[in-house]
PDB file of C-alpha atoms in Angstrom:
ATOM      1  CA  UNK A   1      -1.284   5.384 -57.680  1.00 40.00           C
ATOM      2  CA  UNK A   2      -2.094   7.020 -60.972  1.00 40.00           C
ATOM      3  CA  UNK A   3      -5.413   6.617 -62.767  1.00 38.00           C
ATOM      4  CA  UNK A   4      -3.577   4.801 -65.541  1.00 40.00           C
ATOM      5  CA  UNK A   5      -2.168   2.255 -63.108  1.00 39.00           C
ATOM      6  CA  UNK A   6      -5.546   1.869 -61.340  1.00 42.00           C
ATOM      7  CA  UNK A   7      -7.162   0.953 -64.663  1.00 36.00           C
ATOM      8  CA  UNK A   8      -4.325  -1.455 -65.446  1.00 36.00           C
ATOM      9  CA  UNK A   9      -4.868  -3.273 -62.169  1.00 49.00           C
ATOM     10  CA  UNK A  10      -8.611  -3.473 -62.873  1.00 56.00           C
ATOM     11  CA  UNK A  11      -7.983  -4.781 -66.393  1.00 60.00           C
ATOM     12  CA  UNK A  12      -5.910  -7.692 -65.113  1.00 78.00           C
ATOM     13  CA  UNK A  13      -7.851  -8.359 -61.936  1.00 91.00           C
ATOM     14  CA  UNK A  14      -6.932  -7.691 -58.330  1.00 96.00           C
ATOM     15  CA  UNK A  15      -4.393  -9.720 -56.310  1.00 97.00           C
ATOM     16  CA  UNK A  16      -5.555 -11.224 -53.031  1.00 98.00           C
ATOM     17  CA  UNK A  17      -3.872  -8.739 -50.727  1.00 98.00           C
ATOM     18  CA  UNK A  18      -5.597  -5.761 -52.402  1.00 98.00           C
ATOM     19  CA  UNK A  19      -9.156  -7.092 -52.227  1.00 98.00           C
ATOM     20  CA  UNK A  20      -9.955  -4.738 -49.331  1.00 97.00           C
ATOM     21  CA  UNK A  21      -8.962  -1.751 -51.462  1.00 95.00           C
ATOM     22  CA  UNK A  22     -12.381  -1.405 -53.088  1.00 94.00           C
ATOM     23  CA  UNK A  23     -14.068   1.762 -54.418  1.00 93.00           C
ATOM     24  CA  UNK A  24     -15.583   2.102 -50.923  1.00 94.00           C
ATOM     25  CA  UNK A  25     -12.140   2.188 -49.299  1.00 94.00           C
ATOM     26  CA  UNK A  26     -11.190   5.236 -47.274  1.00 95.00           C
ATOM     27  CA  UNK A  27      -8.119   5.681 -45.101  1.00 95.00           C
ATOM     28  CA  UNK A  28     -10.233   5.461 -41.948  1.00 97.00           C
ATOM     29  CA  UNK A  29     -12.094   2.242 -42.787  1.00 96.00           C
ATOM     30  CA  UNK A  30      -9.286  -0.070 -41.590  1.00 97.00           C
ATOM     31  CA  UNK A  31      -9.260   1.737 -38.233  1.00 97.00           C
ATOM     32  CA  UNK A  32     -13.019   1.338 -37.895  1.00 98.00           C
ATOM     33  CA  UNK A  33     -12.634  -2.285 -38.941  1.00 98.00           C
ATOM     34  CA  UNK A  34     -10.048  -3.031 -36.261  1.00 98.00           C
ATOM     35  CA  UNK A  35     -12.261  -1.493 -33.564  1.00 98.00           C
ATOM     36  CA  UNK A  36     -15.327  -3.345 -34.845  1.00 99.00           C
ATOM     37  CA  UNK A  37     -13.414  -6.621 -35.007  1.00 99.00           C
ATOM     38  CA  UNK A  38     -12.309  -6.266 -31.387  1.00 98.00           C
ATOM     39  CA  UNK A  39     -15.858  -5.427 -30.303  1.00 99.00           C
ATOM     40  CA  UNK A  40     -17.390  -8.362 -32.180  1.00 99.00           C
ATOM     41  CA  UNK A  41     -14.737 -10.746 -30.861  1.00 98.00           C
ATOM     42  CA  UNK A  42     -15.491  -9.683 -27.278  1.00 98.00           C
ATOM     43  CA  UNK A  43     -19.248 -10.063 -27.799  1.00 98.00           C
ATOM     44  CA  UNK A  44     -18.923 -13.503 -29.382  1.00 98.00           C
ATOM     45  CA  UNK A  45     -16.487 -14.609 -26.683  1.00 97.00           C
ATOM     46  CA  UNK A  46     -18.925 -13.543 -23.966  1.00 96.00           C
ATOM     47  CA  UNK A  47     -21.721 -15.422 -25.725  1.00 97.00           C
ATOM     48  CA  UNK A  48     -19.715 -18.634 -26.141  1.00 95.00           C
ATOM     49  CA  UNK A  49     -18.538 -18.353 -22.527  1.00 92.00           C
ATOM     50  CA  UNK A  50     -22.097 -17.994 -21.259  1.00 93.00           C
ATOM     51  CA  UNK A  51     -23.263 -20.929 -23.369  1.00 93.00           C
ATOM     52  CA  UNK A  52     -20.331 -23.083 -22.267  1.00 90.00           C
ATOM     53  CA  UNK A  53     -20.812 -22.308 -18.588  1.00 90.00           C
ATOM     54  CA  UNK A  54     -24.543 -22.872 -18.848  1.00 90.00           C
ATOM     55  CA  UNK A  55     -24.086 -26.269 -20.463  1.00 90.00           C
ATOM     56  CA  UNK A  56     -21.412 -27.171 -17.917  1.00 87.00           C
ATOM     57  CA  UNK A  57     -23.768 -26.420 -15.037  1.00 84.00           C
ATOM     58  CA  UNK A  58     -26.543 -28.445 -16.679  1.00 90.00           C
ATOM     59  CA  UNK A  59     -24.370 -31.556 -16.949  1.00 86.00           C
ATOM     60  CA  UNK A  60     -22.773 -31.116 -13.537  1.00 84.00           C
ATOM     61  CA  UNK A  61     -19.361 -29.784 -14.583  1.00 85.00           C
ATOM     62  CA  UNK A  62     -17.984 -27.414 -11.958  1.00 76.00           C
ATOM     63  CA  UNK A  63     -16.151 -24.123 -12.392  1.00 75.00           C
ATOM     64  CA  UNK A  64     -12.937 -23.248 -10.582  1.00 71.00           C
ATOM     65  CA  UNK A  65     -12.092 -19.965  -8.852  1.00 58.00           C
ATOM     66  CA  UNK A  66     -10.978 -18.409 -12.161  1.00 64.00           C
ATOM     67  CA  UNK A  67     -14.213 -19.474 -13.897  1.00 60.00           C
ATOM     68  CA  UNK A  68     -12.428 -22.225 -15.777  1.00 73.00           C
ATOM     69  CA  UNK A  69     -13.962 -25.652 -16.266  1.00 81.00           C
ATOM     70  CA  UNK A  70     -13.007 -28.271 -13.698  1.00 77.00           C
ATOM     71  CA  UNK A  71     -13.198 -31.008 -16.363  1.00 86.00           C
ATOM     72  CA  UNK A  72     -10.073 -31.019 -18.607  1.00 90.00           C
ATOM     73  CA  UNK A  73     -12.086 -32.151 -21.635  1.00 92.00           C
ATOM     74  CA  UNK A  74     -14.426 -29.169 -21.362  1.00 92.00           C
ATOM     75  CA  UNK A  75     -11.480 -26.823 -20.903  1.00 92.00           C
ATOM     76  CA  UNK A  76      -9.846 -28.319 -24.004  1.00 94.00           C
ATOM     77  CA  UNK A  77     -12.995 -27.879 -26.109  1.00 95.00           C
ATOM     78  CA  UNK A  78     -13.610 -24.343 -24.884  1.00 94.00           C
ATOM     79  CA  UNK A  79     -10.062 -23.283 -25.777  1.00 94.00           C
ATOM     80  CA  UNK A  80     -10.737 -24.079 -29.444  1.00 97.00           C
ATOM     81  CA  UNK A  81     -14.295 -22.725 -29.430  1.00 97.00           C
ATOM     82  CA  UNK A  82     -13.163 -19.396 -27.973  1.00 96.00           C
ATOM     83  CA  UNK A  83     -10.822 -18.888 -30.945  1.00 97.00           C
ATOM     84  CA  UNK A  84     -13.309 -20.199 -33.511  1.00 98.00           C
ATOM     85  CA  UNK A  85     -15.660 -17.281 -32.750  1.00 97.00           C
ATOM     86  CA  UNK A  86     -13.128 -15.007 -34.459  1.00 98.00           C
ATOM     87  CA  UNK A  87     -14.299 -16.434 -37.796  1.00 98.00           C
ATOM     88  CA  UNK A  88     -17.754 -14.792 -37.860  1.00 98.00           C
ATOM     89  CA  UNK A  89     -16.229 -11.665 -36.320  1.00 99.00           C
ATOM     90  CA  UNK A  90     -13.766 -11.355 -39.207  1.00 99.00           C
ATOM     91  CA  UNK A  91     -16.385 -11.960 -41.896  1.00 98.00           C
ATOM     92  CA  UNK A  92     -18.874  -9.502 -40.413  1.00 99.00           C
ATOM     93  CA  UNK A  93     -16.141  -6.883 -40.095  1.00 98.00           C
ATOM     94  CA  UNK A  94     -15.245  -7.249 -43.768  1.00 98.00           C
ATOM     95  CA  UNK A  95     -18.877  -6.759 -44.709  1.00 98.00           C
ATOM     96  CA  UNK A  96     -19.880  -4.008 -42.296  1.00 98.00           C
ATOM     97  CA  UNK A  97     -16.712  -1.940 -41.945  1.00 98.00           C
ATOM     98  CA  UNK A  98     -15.121  -2.397 -45.361  1.00 97.00           C
ATOM     99  CA  UNK A  99     -18.334  -2.737 -47.395  1.00 96.00           C
ATOM    100  CA  UNK A 100     -17.086  -5.703 -49.369  1.00 97.00           C
ATOM    101  CA  UNK A 101     -18.281  -9.277 -49.986  1.00 97.00           C
ATOM    102  CA  UNK A 102     -17.294 -11.597 -47.142  1.00 98.00           C
ATOM    103  CA  UNK A 103     -16.086 -14.151 -49.670  1.00 98.00           C
ATOM    104  CA  UNK A 104     -13.234 -11.861 -50.689  1.00 98.00           C
ATOM    105  CA  UNK A 105     -11.503 -12.744 -47.426  1.00 99.00           C
ATOM    106  CA  UNK A 106     -11.490 -16.377 -48.588  1.00 99.00           C
ATOM    107  CA  UNK A 107     -10.018 -15.979 -52.051  1.00 99.00           C
ATOM    108  CA  UNK A 108      -9.859 -13.919 -55.217  1.00 98.00           C
ATOM    109  CA  UNK A 109     -12.840 -15.896 -56.516  1.00 98.00           C
ATOM    110  CA  UNK A 110     -15.041 -14.572 -53.713  1.00 97.00           C
ATOM    111  CA  UNK A 111     -15.471 -17.982 -52.112  1.00 98.00           C
ATOM    112  CA  UNK A 112     -13.609 -20.810 -50.444  1.00 98.00           C
ATOM    113  CA  UNK A 113     -12.374 -23.099 -53.212  1.00 98.00           C
ATOM    114  CA  UNK A 114     -13.226 -26.449 -51.676  1.00 98.00           C
ATOM    115  CA  UNK A 115     -11.589 -28.692 -54.286  1.00 98.00           C
ATOM    116  CA  UNK A 116      -8.335 -26.794 -53.946  1.00 99.00           C
ATOM    117  CA  UNK A 117      -8.637 -26.916 -50.149  1.00 99.00           C
ATOM    118  CA  UNK A 118      -9.080 -30.700 -50.190  1.00 98.00           C
ATOM    119  CA  UNK A 119      -6.189 -31.095 -52.622  1.00 99.00           C
ATOM    120  CA  UNK A 120      -3.913 -29.137 -50.284  1.00 99.00           C
ATOM    121  CA  UNK A 121      -5.270 -31.061 -47.302  1.00 99.00           C
ATOM    122  CA  UNK A 122      -4.265 -34.355 -48.870  1.00 98.00           C
ATOM    123  CA  UNK A 123      -0.668 -33.211 -49.252  1.00 99.00           C
ATOM    124  CA  UNK A 124      -0.654 -31.876 -45.695  1.00 99.00           C
ATOM    125  CA  UNK A 125      -1.833 -35.249 -44.381  1.00 98.00           C
ATOM    126  CA  UNK A 126       0.919 -36.988 -46.337  1.00 98.00           C
ATOM    127  CA  UNK A 127       3.459 -34.645 -44.782  1.00 97.00           C
ATOM    128  CA  UNK A 128       2.334 -35.405 -41.249  1.00 96.00           C
ATOM    129  CA  UNK A 129       2.336 -39.137 -41.950  1.00 95.00           C
ATOM    130  CA  UNK A 130       5.999 -38.771 -42.888  1.00 94.00           C
ATOM    131  CA  UNK A 131       6.643 -36.823 -39.668  1.00 92.00           C
ATOM    132  CA  UNK A 132       4.967 -39.623 -37.698  1.00 91.00           C
ATOM    133  CA  UNK A 133       7.277 -42.137 -39.367  1.00 90.00           C
ATOM    134  CA  UNK A 134      10.282 -39.988 -38.406  1.00 86.00           C
ATOM    135  CA  UNK A 135       9.039 -39.789 -34.806  1.00 84.00           C
ATOM    136  CA  UNK A 136       8.618 -43.555 -34.641  1.00 84.00           C
ATOM    137  CA  UNK A 137      12.133 -43.991 -35.997  1.00 83.00           C
ATOM    138  CA  UNK A 138      13.362 -41.709 -33.194  1.00 79.00           C
ATOM    139  CA  UNK A 139      11.563 -43.811 -30.612  1.00 76.00           C
ATOM    140  CA  UNK A 140       8.840 -41.215 -30.016  1.00 76.00           C
ATOM    141  CA  UNK A 141       5.962 -43.655 -30.292  1.00 72.00           C
ATOM    142  CA  UNK A 142       2.740 -43.852 -28.301  1.00 77.00           C
ATOM    143  CA  UNK A 143       2.935 -44.981 -24.675  1.00 81.00           C
ATOM    144  CA  UNK A 144       0.420 -47.822 -24.632  1.00 81.00           C
ATOM    145  CA  UNK A 145       0.216 -47.707 -20.839  1.00 82.00           C
ATOM    146  CA  UNK A 146      -1.095 -44.118 -21.000  1.00 88.00           C
ATOM    147  CA  UNK A 147      -4.106 -45.035 -23.176  1.00 94.00           C
ATOM    148  CA  UNK A 148      -7.075 -43.178 -21.591  1.00 94.00           C
ATOM    149  CA  UNK A 149      -9.788 -45.483 -22.872  1.00 95.00           C
ATOM    150  CA  UNK A 150     -12.143 -45.213 -25.819  1.00 96.00           C
ATOM    151  CA  UNK A 151     -14.646 -42.721 -24.313  1.00 95.00           C
ATOM    152  CA  UNK A 152     -11.962 -40.097 -23.663  1.00 96.00           C
ATOM    153  CA  UNK A 153     -10.173 -40.692 -26.953  1.00 96.00           C
ATOM    154  CA  UNK A 154     -13.389 -40.497 -28.985  1.00 97.00           C
ATOM    155  CA  UNK A 155     -14.333 -37.260 -27.216  1.00 96.00           C
ATOM    156  CA  UNK A 156     -10.956 -35.756 -28.142  1.00 97.00           C
ATOM    157  CA  UNK A 157     -11.377 -37.076 -31.692  1.00 98.00           C
ATOM    158  CA  UNK A 158     -14.796 -35.405 -31.936  1.00 98.00           C
ATOM    159  CA  UNK A 159     -13.243 -32.087 -30.922  1.00 97.00           C
ATOM    160  CA  UNK A 160     -10.434 -32.628 -33.444  1.00 97.00           C
ATOM    161  CA  UNK A 161     -12.856 -33.002 -36.363  1.00 97.00           C
ATOM    162  CA  UNK A 162     -15.340 -30.282 -35.349  1.00 98.00           C
ATOM    163  CA  UNK A 163     -13.865 -27.442 -33.304  1.00 98.00           C
ATOM    164  CA  UNK A 164     -10.219 -27.725 -34.349  1.00 98.00           C
ATOM    165  CA  UNK A 165     -10.881 -26.992 -38.061  1.00 98.00           C
ATOM    166  CA  UNK A 166     -12.942 -23.941 -37.095  1.00 98.00           C
ATOM    167  CA  UNK A 167     -10.226 -22.717 -34.721  1.00 98.00           C
ATOM    168  CA  UNK A 168      -7.469 -23.144 -37.305  1.00 98.00           C
ATOM    169  CA  UNK A 169      -9.559 -21.533 -40.041  1.00 99.00           C
ATOM    170  CA  UNK A 170     -10.386 -18.594 -37.761  1.00 98.00           C
ATOM    171  CA  UNK A 171      -6.693 -17.902 -37.157  1.00 98.00           C
ATOM    172  CA  UNK A 172      -6.031 -18.029 -40.893  1.00 99.00           C
ATOM    173  CA  UNK A 173      -8.927 -15.723 -41.742  1.00 99.00           C
ATOM    174  CA  UNK A 174      -7.646 -13.271 -39.146  1.00 98.00           C
ATOM    175  CA  UNK A 175      -3.858 -13.411 -39.578  1.00 98.00           C
ATOM    176  CA  UNK A 176      -3.301 -14.432 -43.196  1.00 98.00           C
ATOM    177  CA  UNK A 177      -6.581 -13.022 -44.473  1.00 99.00           C
ATOM    178  CA  UNK A 178      -8.312  -9.961 -43.109  1.00 99.00           C
ATOM    179  CA  UNK A 179      -5.340  -8.330 -41.373  1.00 98.00           C
ATOM    180  CA  UNK A 180      -2.965  -8.746 -44.324  1.00 98.00           C
ATOM    181  CA  UNK A 181      -5.614  -7.325 -46.666  1.00 98.00           C
ATOM    182  CA  UNK A 182      -6.374  -4.490 -44.255  1.00 98.00           C
ATOM    183  CA  UNK A 183      -2.740  -3.422 -43.905  1.00 98.00           C
ATOM    184  CA  UNK A 184      -2.312  -3.699 -47.677  1.00 98.00           C
ATOM    185  CA  UNK A 185      -5.281  -1.375 -48.207  1.00 97.00           C
ATOM    186  CA  UNK A 186      -3.019   1.283 -46.673  1.00 96.00           C
ATOM    187  CA  UNK A 187       0.407   0.218 -47.944  1.00 96.00           C
ATOM    188  CA  UNK A 188      -0.589  -1.497 -51.246  1.00 95.00           C
ATOM    189  CA  UNK A 189       2.021  -4.156 -50.510  1.00 97.00           C
ATOM    190  CA  UNK A 190       1.345  -7.272 -48.415  1.00 98.00           C
ATOM    191  CA  UNK A 191       4.682  -7.560 -46.640  1.00 97.00           C
ATOM    192  CA  UNK A 192       4.391  -5.069 -43.753  1.00 97.00           C
ATOM    193  CA  UNK A 193       1.088  -6.691 -42.854  1.00 97.00           C
ATOM    194  CA  UNK A 194       2.583 -10.156 -43.257  1.00 98.00           C
ATOM    195  CA  UNK A 195       5.342  -9.372 -40.749  1.00 98.00           C
ATOM    196  CA  UNK A 196       2.992  -7.726 -38.238  1.00 97.00           C
ATOM    197  CA  UNK A 197       0.430 -10.515 -38.408  1.00 98.00           C
ATOM    198  CA  UNK A 198       3.115 -13.179 -38.156  1.00 98.00           C
ATOM    199  CA  UNK A 199       4.344 -11.596 -34.933  1.00 97.00           C
ATOM    200  CA  UNK A 200       0.727 -11.475 -33.726  1.00 96.00           C
ATOM    201  CA  UNK A 201       0.276 -15.143 -34.630  1.00 97.00           C
ATOM    202  CA  UNK A 202       3.308 -16.085 -32.544  1.00 96.00           C
ATOM    203  CA  UNK A 203       2.024 -13.947 -29.661  1.00 93.00           C
ATOM    204  CA  UNK A 204      -1.330 -15.769 -29.718  1.00 89.00           C
ATOM    205  CA  UNK A 205       0.515 -18.922 -28.654  1.00 89.00           C
ATOM    206  CA  UNK A 206       2.087 -19.392 -25.238  1.00 82.00           C
ATOM    207  CA  UNK A 207       5.337 -20.939 -26.409  1.00 87.00           C
ATOM    208  CA  UNK A 208       8.470 -19.376 -24.943  1.00 85.00           C
ATOM    209  CA  UNK A 209      11.086 -21.772 -26.342  1.00 90.00           C
ATOM    210  CA  UNK A 210      13.041 -19.829 -29.026  1.00 92.00           C
ATOM    211  CA  UNK A 211      13.095 -22.796 -31.404  1.00 94.00           C
ATOM    212  CA  UNK A 212       9.304 -23.118 -31.299  1.00 94.00           C
ATOM    213  CA  UNK A 213       8.851 -19.360 -31.652  1.00 94.00           C
ATOM    214  CA  UNK A 214      11.048 -19.504 -34.766  1.00 96.00           C
ATOM    215  CA  UNK A 215       9.024 -22.446 -36.096  1.00 97.00           C
ATOM    216  CA  UNK A 216       5.762 -20.537 -35.630  1.00 97.00           C
ATOM    217  CA  UNK A 217       7.144 -17.411 -37.301  1.00 98.00           C
ATOM    218  CA  UNK A 218       8.421 -19.406 -40.288  1.00 98.00           C
ATOM    219  CA  UNK A 219       5.005 -21.070 -40.569  1.00 98.00           C
ATOM    220  CA  UNK A 220       3.200 -17.726 -40.393  1.00 99.00           C
ATOM    221  CA  UNK A 221       5.366 -16.003 -42.998  1.00 99.00           C
ATOM    222  CA  UNK A 222       5.293 -19.022 -45.306  1.00 99.00           C
ATOM    223  CA  UNK A 223       1.498 -19.158 -45.141  1.00 99.00           C
ATOM    224  CA  UNK A 224       1.278 -15.422 -45.874  1.00 99.00           C
ATOM    225  CA  UNK A 225       3.476 -15.911 -48.927  1.00 99.00           C
ATOM    226  CA  UNK A 226       1.509 -18.966 -50.059  1.00 99.00           C
ATOM    227  CA  UNK A 227      -1.821 -17.189 -49.595  1.00 99.00           C
ATOM    228  CA  UNK A 228      -0.689 -14.316 -51.793  1.00 98.00           C
ATOM    229  CA  UNK A 229       0.829 -16.647 -54.393  1.00 98.00           C
ATOM    230  CA  UNK A 230      -2.277 -18.848 -54.652  1.00 99.00           C
ATOM    231  CA  UNK A 231      -4.847 -16.085 -54.321  1.00 98.00           C
ATOM    232  CA  UNK A 232      -6.597 -17.466 -51.263  1.00 99.00           C
ATOM    233  CA  UNK A 233      -6.480 -18.994 -47.808  1.00 99.00           C
ATOM    234  CA  UNK A 234      -7.097 -22.614 -48.778  1.00 99.00           C
ATOM    235  CA  UNK A 235      -3.493 -23.849 -48.679  1.00 99.00           C
ATOM    236  CA  UNK A 236      -2.826 -22.187 -45.323  1.00 99.00           C
ATOM    237  CA  UNK A 237      -6.081 -23.459 -43.814  1.00 99.00           C
ATOM    238  CA  UNK A 238      -5.343 -27.003 -44.977  1.00 99.00           C
ATOM    239  CA  UNK A 239      -1.902 -27.198 -43.371  1.00 99.00           C
ATOM    240  CA  UNK A 240      -3.049 -25.470 -40.181  1.00 99.00           C
ATOM    241  CA  UNK A 241      -6.091 -27.731 -39.752  1.00 99.00           C
ATOM    242  CA  UNK A 242      -4.124 -30.912 -40.375  1.00 98.00           C
ATOM    243  CA  UNK A 243      -1.352 -29.772 -38.022  1.00 97.00           C
ATOM    244  CA  UNK A 244      -3.701 -29.003 -35.129  1.00 97.00           C
ATOM    245  CA  UNK A 245      -5.952 -31.998 -35.703  1.00 97.00           C
ATOM    246  CA  UNK A 246      -2.954 -34.340 -35.880  1.00 96.00           C
ATOM    247  CA  UNK A 247      -1.662 -32.934 -32.598  1.00 93.00           C
ATOM    248  CA  UNK A 248      -5.056 -33.365 -30.922  1.00 96.00           C
ATOM    249  CA  UNK A 249      -5.546 -36.935 -32.142  1.00 95.00           C
ATOM    250  CA  UNK A 250      -2.011 -38.060 -31.307  1.00 93.00           C
ATOM    251  CA  UNK A 251      -2.070 -36.406 -27.880  1.00 93.00           C
ATOM    252  CA  UNK A 252      -5.533 -37.848 -27.312  1.00 95.00           C
ATOM    253  CA  UNK A 253      -4.065 -41.341 -27.264  1.00 93.00           C
ATOM    254  CA  UNK A 254      -2.357 -40.325 -24.019  1.00 93.00           C
ATOM    255  CA  UNK A 255      -5.352 -38.580 -22.416  1.00 93.00           C
ATOM    256  CA  UNK A 256      -6.902 -35.133 -22.720  1.00 93.00           C
ATOM    257  CA  UNK A 257      -4.241 -32.902 -24.344  1.00 92.00           C
ATOM    258  CA  UNK A 258      -2.762 -30.275 -22.051  1.00 86.00           C
ATOM    259  CA  UNK A 259      -3.194 -26.589 -22.863  1.00 80.00           C
ATOM    260  CA  UNK A 260       0.104 -25.768 -21.161  1.00 76.00           C
ATOM    261  CA  UNK A 261       2.521 -25.120 -24.028  1.00 73.00           C
ATOM    262  CA  UNK A 262       5.579 -24.342 -21.928  1.00 71.00           C
ATOM    263  CA  UNK A 263       8.579 -26.639 -21.714  1.00 72.00           C
ATOM    264  CA  UNK A 264      11.870 -27.285 -23.443  1.00 78.00           C
ATOM    265  CA  UNK A 265      12.132 -28.512 -27.019  1.00 83.00           C
ATOM    266  CA  UNK A 266      15.071 -29.909 -28.923  1.00 84.00           C
ATOM    267  CA  UNK A 267      16.025 -29.176 -32.504  1.00 88.00           C
ATOM    268  CA  UNK A 268      14.605 -32.555 -33.482  1.00 84.00           C
ATOM    269  CA  UNK A 269      11.249 -31.603 -31.982  1.00 84.00           C
ATOM    270  CA  UNK A 270      11.046 -28.550 -34.233  1.00 92.00           C
ATOM    271  CA  UNK A 271      13.033 -29.425 -37.361  1.00 93.00           C
ATOM    272  CA  UNK A 272      10.498 -31.885 -38.889  1.00 93.00           C
ATOM    273  CA  UNK A 273       7.582 -29.433 -38.740  1.00 94.00           C
ATOM    274  CA  UNK A 274       9.700 -26.531 -39.979  1.00 96.00           C
ATOM    275  CA  UNK A 275      10.956 -28.661 -42.863  1.00 97.00           C
ATOM    276  CA  UNK A 276       7.382 -29.687 -43.652  1.00 97.00           C
ATOM    277  CA  UNK A 277       6.323 -26.033 -43.770  1.00 98.00           C
ATOM    278  CA  UNK A 278       9.073 -25.176 -46.256  1.00 98.00           C
ATOM    279  CA  UNK A 279       8.547 -28.233 -48.487  1.00 98.00           C
ATOM    280  CA  UNK A 280       4.749 -27.909 -48.385  1.00 99.00           C
ATOM    281  CA  UNK A 281       4.964 -24.233 -49.339  1.00 99.00           C
ATOM    282  CA  UNK A 282       7.259 -24.973 -52.281  1.00 99.00           C
ATOM    283  CA  UNK A 283       5.195 -27.930 -53.493  1.00 99.00           C
ATOM    284  CA  UNK A 284       1.771 -26.288 -53.175  1.00 99.00           C
ATOM    285  CA  UNK A 285       2.970 -23.170 -54.991  1.00 99.00           C
ATOM    286  CA  UNK A 286       4.300 -25.370 -57.777  1.00 98.00           C
ATOM    287  CA  UNK A 287       1.094 -27.402 -57.865  1.00 98.00           C
ATOM    288  CA  UNK A 288      -1.073 -24.280 -57.966  1.00 98.00           C
ATOM    289  CA  UNK A 289       0.754 -23.071 -61.060  1.00 97.00           C
ATOM    290  CA  UNK A 290       0.397 -26.462 -62.720  1.00 97.00           C
ATOM    291  CA  UNK A 291      -3.324 -26.579 -61.978  1.00 97.00           C
ATOM    292  CA  UNK A 292      -3.867 -23.016 -63.111  1.00 97.00           C
ATOM    293  CA  UNK A 293      -5.257 -21.858 -59.774  1.00 98.00           C
ATOM    294  CA  UNK A 294      -6.654 -18.346 -60.167  1.00 97.00           C
ATOM    295  CA  UNK A 295      -4.512 -15.783 -58.335  1.00 97.00           C
ATOM    296  CA  UNK A 296      -6.311 -12.574 -59.299  1.00 96.00           C
ATOM    297  CA  UNK A 297      -9.947 -11.626 -59.080  1.00 94.00           C
ATOM    298  CA  UNK A 298     -11.986 -10.933 -62.166  1.00 84.00           C
ATOM    299  CA  UNK A 299     -12.074  -7.193 -62.817  1.00 73.00           C
ATOM    300  CA  UNK A 300     -15.522  -6.775 -61.179  1.00 54.00           C
ATOM    301  CA  UNK A 301     -15.133  -9.378 -58.422  1.00 43.00           C
ATOM    302  CA  UNK A 302     -14.067  -7.007 -55.668  1.00 44.00           C
ATOM    303  CA  UNK A 303     -17.243  -4.996 -56.073  1.00 43.00           C
ATOM    304  CA  UNK A 304     -19.617  -7.777 -57.042  1.00 40.00           C
ATOM    305  CA  UNK A 305     -22.098  -9.822 -55.113  1.00 34.00           C
ATOM    306  CA  UNK A 306     -21.354 -11.631 -51.892  1.00 33.00           C
ATOM    307  CA  UNK A 307     -19.749 -14.982 -52.596  1.00 34.00           C
ATOM    308  CA  UNK A 308     -19.896 -18.132 -50.533  1.00 34.00           C
ATOM    309  CA  UNK A 309     -17.380 -18.377 -47.742  1.00 37.00           C
TER     310      UNK A 309
END
């Protein structure tokens, strides 16, 4: 890139995907960042595993031969907690390896824009209410006979409102945030990173049904596009959190949700969520433009002080 073009980019602000391309950027920093991220993720996972096992022993929860929890509820909670630890790993990597404010992973404003996040969350909730209505119309209602009782349901609900948002946010910060920005610091375009991270996102899930794999890939690519268009992760986080929380709460009415994601799915099982992804992406992009959501950083934001995240 020429000096003239560099100054033009600075004059108009920096788009989200280029926020890792700071004055401190060197070709080797992304490589160091990837290694540091893996190391931090392993350390945090070991810590959360030790804490979880220690608490399990204290309350009398046994461990199986593979060091898994014998209580399904504990296993369910740990599955989300073990992914949530990626969030601090990502933020620390941005700060330590890339020498940039951690808030620049959140948005072009150097922080998580909470009002915009809540706005997007409201539309995501509306979308899943409509999906629930469609499911009821298809006869996919709740089996009253499978109700597990209030203690189990409330425990699942507690996980849905505490750990699930952290897990979903962690995946967004990793796949739609840090990795896309890191690849773009090399390529200067977000799309190679968007494709690679979307494949990674699909691989992080155990689904093998082609229809579900396609649904996940569409979701991942749409959220990459929406993140770049809106200048931050808020819209993607909102839909991801509502999706996972809705699943946990609905499944919790039938007992502790299973972590086994294998099985066969019909087109009607996948079509509503895929349609929601497409409509949500179109609507939120349109709404962002109407609200004047900032999509580029201020000229000095990428090298400024650390923003809230």
